[in-house]
CSV table of C-alpha atoms in Angstrom, one decimal:
chain,number,residue,atom,x,y,z
A,9,MET,CA,84.3,104.5,125.4
A,10,LYS,CA,87.7,105.7,124.2
A,11,VAL,CA,88.1,105.7,120.4
A,12,ILE,CA,91.6,105.6,119.1
A,13,ARG,CA,91.5,107.5,115.8
A,14,ALA,CA,94.1,107.2,113.1
A,15,ALA,CA,96.0,110.4,114.0
A,16,GLN,CA,96.4,109.2,117.6
A,17,ALA,CA,98.0,105.9,116.7
A,18,GLY,CA,101.0,105.0,118.9
A,19,GLN,CA,100.3,107.9,121.3
A,20,GLY,CA,98.0,106.0,123.6
A,21,GLY,CA,99.8,102.7,123.8
A,22,GLN,CA,98.7,99.5,122.1
A,23,VAL,CA,96.2,99.7,119.3
A,24,THR,CA,93.7,96.8,119.1
A,25,ILE,CA,92.8,95.4,115.7
A,26,ALA,CA,89.7,93.3,115.3
A,27,CYS,CA,90.1,90.6,112.6
A,28,ILE,CA,86.8,89.6,111.0
A,29,ASN,CA,86.5,86.9,108.4
A,30,LYS,CA,83.5,87.6,106.1
A,31,ALA,CA,84.9,85.5,103.3
A,32,THR,CA,83.3,82.1,102.4
A,33,VAL,CA,86.4,81.2,100.3
A,34,ASP,CA,89.1,79.2,102.0
A,35,LEU,CA,91.9,81.5,103.2
A,36,GLY,CA,94.5,78.9,102.5
A,37,VAL,CA,95.4,78.6,106.2
A,38,PRO,CA,93.0,78.4,109.2
A,39,PHE,CA,91.8,81.8,110.3
A,40,GLU,CA,93.1,81.5,113.9
A,41,LYS,CA,96.5,80.3,112.7
A,42,LEU,CA,96.8,83.1,110.2
A,43,THR,CA,96.0,85.7,112.9
A,44,ARG,CA,98.6,84.2,115.2
A,45,ALA,CA,101.2,84.2,112.5
A,46,LEU,CA,100.4,87.9,111.6
A,47,GLN,CA,100.8,88.8,115.3
A,48,LYS,CA,104.1,87.0,115.6
A,49,CYS,CA,105.4,88.5,112.4
A,50,TYR,CA,104.5,92.0,113.5
A,51,ASP,CA,105.9,91.6,117.0
A,52,THR,CA,109.1,89.8,116.0
A,53,TYR,CA,110.1,91.6,112.8
A,54,PHE,CA,108.1,94.7,112.2
A,55,LEU,CA,107.6,96.3,115.6
A,56,PRO,CA,111.4,96.6,116.4
A,57,VAL,CA,111.9,98.5,113.2
A,58,TRP,CA,108.9,100.6,112.7
A,59,GLY,CA,106.0,100.6,115.0
A,60,TYR,CA,104.0,100.8,118.1
A,61,PRO,CA,102.4,97.7,119.6
A,62,VAL,CA,99.2,96.3,118.1
A,63,LYS,CA,97.0,93.4,119.3
A,64,LEU,CA,95.2,91.3,116.7
A,65,TYR,CA,92.2,89.2,117.8
A,66,ASN,CA,89.5,87.3,115.9
A,67,THR,CA,85.9,88.4,116.3
A,68,ASP,CA,82.6,88.6,114.5
A,69,ALA,CA,82.1,92.3,115.3
A,70,ALA,CA,84.6,95.1,116.2
A,71,LYS,CA,84.3,97.3,119.2
A,72,PRO,CA,84.0,101.0,118.5
A,73,SER,CA,87.5,101.6,119.7
A,74,ASP,CA,89.0,98.9,117.5
A,75,TRP,CA,90.7,99.2,114.2
A,76,GLN,CA,89.4,96.6,111.7
A,77,PHE,CA,91.0,94.0,109.5
A,78,VAL,CA,88.4,92.4,107.4
A,79,TYR,CA,88.5,89.5,104.8
A,80,PHE,CA,86.0,89.6,102.0
A,81,ASN,CA,85.5,87.3,99.0
A,82,ASP,CA,85.7,89.8,96.2
A,83,ALA,CA,87.4,93.1,95.6
A,84,ASP,CA,85.2,96.3,95.7
A,85,ALA,CA,87.8,98.2,93.7
A,86,ALA,CA,89.2,97.2,90.4
A,87,GLY,CA,92.6,95.5,90.5
A,88,ALA,CA,92.8,95.5,94.3
A,89,LEU,CA,93.9,92.5,96.2
A,90,GLY,CA,93.5,94.5,99.4
A,91,TYR,CA,93.7,98.1,100.6
A,92,HIS,CA,93.4,100.2,103.8
A,93,ASP,CA,91.0,103.1,104.4
A,94,LEU,CA,89.0,104.7,107.1
A,95,THR,CA,85.6,103.8,108.4
A,96,LYS,CA,82.8,106.3,108.6
A,97,ASP,CA,83.8,106.8,112.2
A,98,GLY,CA,87.4,107.6,111.4
A,99,GLN,CA,88.9,104.3,112.4
A,100,PRO,CA,91.5,102.6,110.1
A,101,VAL,CA,90.3,99.5,108.3
A,102,SER,CA,92.2,97.0,106.1
A,103,LYS,CA,90.3,94.9,103.5
A,104,VAL,CA,91.7,91.7,102.1
A,105,PHE,CA,89.9,90.2,99.1
A,106,VAL,CA,90.4,86.4,99.3
A,107,ARG,CA,88.9,85.2,96.0
A,108,THR,CA,90.5,88.1,94.1
A,109,THR,CA,93.9,87.4,95.7
A,110,LEU,CA,93.7,83.6,94.8
A,111,ALA,CA,92.5,84.4,91.3
A,112,ASP,CA,95.7,86.4,90.8
A,113,HIS,CA,97.7,83.4,92.0
A,114,GLN,CA,98.8,85.2,95.2
A,115,LEU,CA,98.6,84.1,98.8
A,116,VAL,CA,96.1,85.5,101.3
A,117,SER,CA,98.7,85.6,104.0
A,118,VAL,CA,101.0,87.8,101.9
A,119,THR,CA,98.2,90.2,101.0
A,120,ALA,CA,97.2,90.3,104.7
A,121,SER,CA,100.6,91.1,106.1
A,122,HIS,CA,101.1,93.7,103.3
A,123,GLU,CA,98.0,95.5,104.4
A,124,LEU,CA,98.7,95.2,108.1
A,125,PHE,CA,102.1,96.8,107.8
A,126,GLU,CA,100.8,99.6,105.6
A,127,MET,CA,97.7,100.4,107.7
A,128,VAL,CA,99.8,100.6,110.9
A,129,ILE,CA,102.4,103.1,109.5
A,130,ASP,CA,100.1,105.2,107.4
A,131,PRO,CA,96.6,104.8,108.8
A,132,LEU,CA,95.3,107.8,106.9
A,133,ALA,CA,96.9,106.7,103.7
A,134,ASN,CA,98.2,110.2,103.1
A,135,LEU,CA,102.0,110.1,103.8
A,136,TRP,CA,104.6,110.8,101.1
A,137,ALA,CA,108.4,111.0,101.1
A,138,GLU,CA,110.3,113.2,98.6
A,139,ALA,CA,113.4,111.9,96.9
A,140,ALA,CA,116.3,114.2,95.9
A,141,ASP,CA,115.0,114.6,92.4
A,142,GLY,CA,111.6,115.8,93.7
A,143,THR,CA,109.7,112.6,93.0
A,144,GLU,CA,107.4,111.6,95.9
A,145,TYR,CA,106.8,108.1,97.1
A,146,ALA,CA,103.8,106.9,99.1
A,147,TYR,CA,104.5,105.5,102.6
A,148,GLU,CA,103.7,102.0,101.4
A,149,MET,CA,105.7,99.5,103.5
A,150,SER,CA,105.4,96.5,101.1
A,151,ASP,CA,104.8,97.8,97.6
A,152,PRO,CA,108.5,98.1,96.6
A,153,VAL,CA,109.1,94.5,97.7
A,154,GLU,CA,105.7,92.9,97.6
A,155,GLU,CA,106.8,89.9,95.5
A,156,ASP,CA,109.4,88.9,98.1
A,157,THR,CA,108.3,86.9,101.1
A,158,PHE,CA,109.6,85.1,104.2
A,159,LEU,CA,108.1,82.5,106.4
A,160,VAL,CA,106.6,82.8,109.9
A,161,ASP,CA,105.6,79.5,111.4
A,162,GLY,CA,105.6,78.1,107.8
A,163,ILE,CA,103.2,80.8,106.5
A,164,PRO,CA,104.5,83.3,103.9
A,165,MET,CA,104.6,86.9,104.8
A,166,SER,CA,105.3,90.0,102.8
A,167,ASN,CA,108.7,91.6,102.8
A,168,PHE,CA,108.7,95.3,104.0
A,169,VAL,CA,110.9,98.3,103.7
A,170,HIS,CA,112.8,100.0,106.6
A,171,PRO,CA,112.7,103.7,107.5
A,172,ALA,CA,116.0,104.3,105.6
A,173,TRP,CA,114.2,103.5,102.3
A,174,PHE,CA,112.4,106.9,102.6
A,175,GLU,CA,115.5,108.9,103.5
A,176,PRO,CA,117.0,110.8,100.5
A,177,PHE,CA,120.6,110.8,101.5
A,178,LYS,CA,123.6,108.5,101.4
A,179,HIS,CA,123.6,105.9,104.2
A,180,PRO,CA,126.6,104.1,105.8
A,181,PRO,CA,127.6,100.6,104.6
A,182,GLY,CA,125.4,97.9,106.1
A,183,THR,CA,122.2,100.0,106.3
A,184,LYS,CA,119.2,97.9,105.7
A,185,PHE,CA,116.5,99.2,103.4
A,186,ASP,CA,114.2,96.3,103.7
A,187,HIS,CA,113.7,93.3,106.0
A,188,LEU,CA,115.2,90.7,103.6
A,189,GLY,CA,118.2,93.0,102.7
A,190,LEU,CA,117.4,92.9,99.0
A,191,LEU,CA,117.6,96.7,98.3
A,192,ARG,CA,120.7,98.8,98.3
A,193,LYS,CA,119.5,102.4,98.4
A,194,PRO,CA,116.5,104.6,99.2
A,195,PHE,CA,113.6,104.5,96.8
A,196,SER,CA,114.8,101.4,95.0
A,197,MET,CA,112.5,98.5,94.5
A,198,THR,CA,112.3,94.9,93.3
A,199,ARG,CA,109.2,95.7,91.2
A,200,GLU,CA,107.7,98.6,89.3
A,201,LEU,CA,106.0,101.0,91.6
A,202,ALA,CA,104.5,103.6,89.2
A,203,SER,CA,101.1,103.6,90.9
A,204,GLN,CA,102.7,104.9,94.1
A,205,ILE,CA,105.0,107.5,92.6
A,206,ARG,CA,104.2,111.1,91.7
A,207,THR,CA,106.4,113.8,90.3
A,208,VAL,CA,106.4,117.2,92.0
A,209,ALA,CA,106.3,120.1,89.5
């Protein structure tokens, strides 16, 4: 069976992502509806700007070739509402912590879309962009604008930055730096992003 590893993303066509709900806490929206909304959000808004095609589907167990998108009750890392990583077999996996997200007065759909966007673009979680002053920013699609949302079929989704956000030069008028058009220049943000910034000596 062909295994699509993180470094091969986008090179072999559509990536299949298995969505698995291991949470016993209510997601706030039916699981099937949430997956459909994530797929529509990705296809309609994210794919034309950033990506290669992905196919989300709900299951109880992922195939060896699938990437994974898993909902759990509680965080396994302090302060995390969700994060993306690699499985022991080298496949990307996103984890969304439902009870932890709700306890932080956040929406599961927003955490889920946030993690989906970021896993797809940086499946190894090791990409950085350097600004003109030498500061480096992680390739995190939603962190700079994660408090800003938009609706897809009535379900809130996370805003996300555009490629121009990571480009350290002056852009022509009208350039979009994020989906909602809130940012006006590269490496700007609507929230503090200290955890995803490092200064190069």
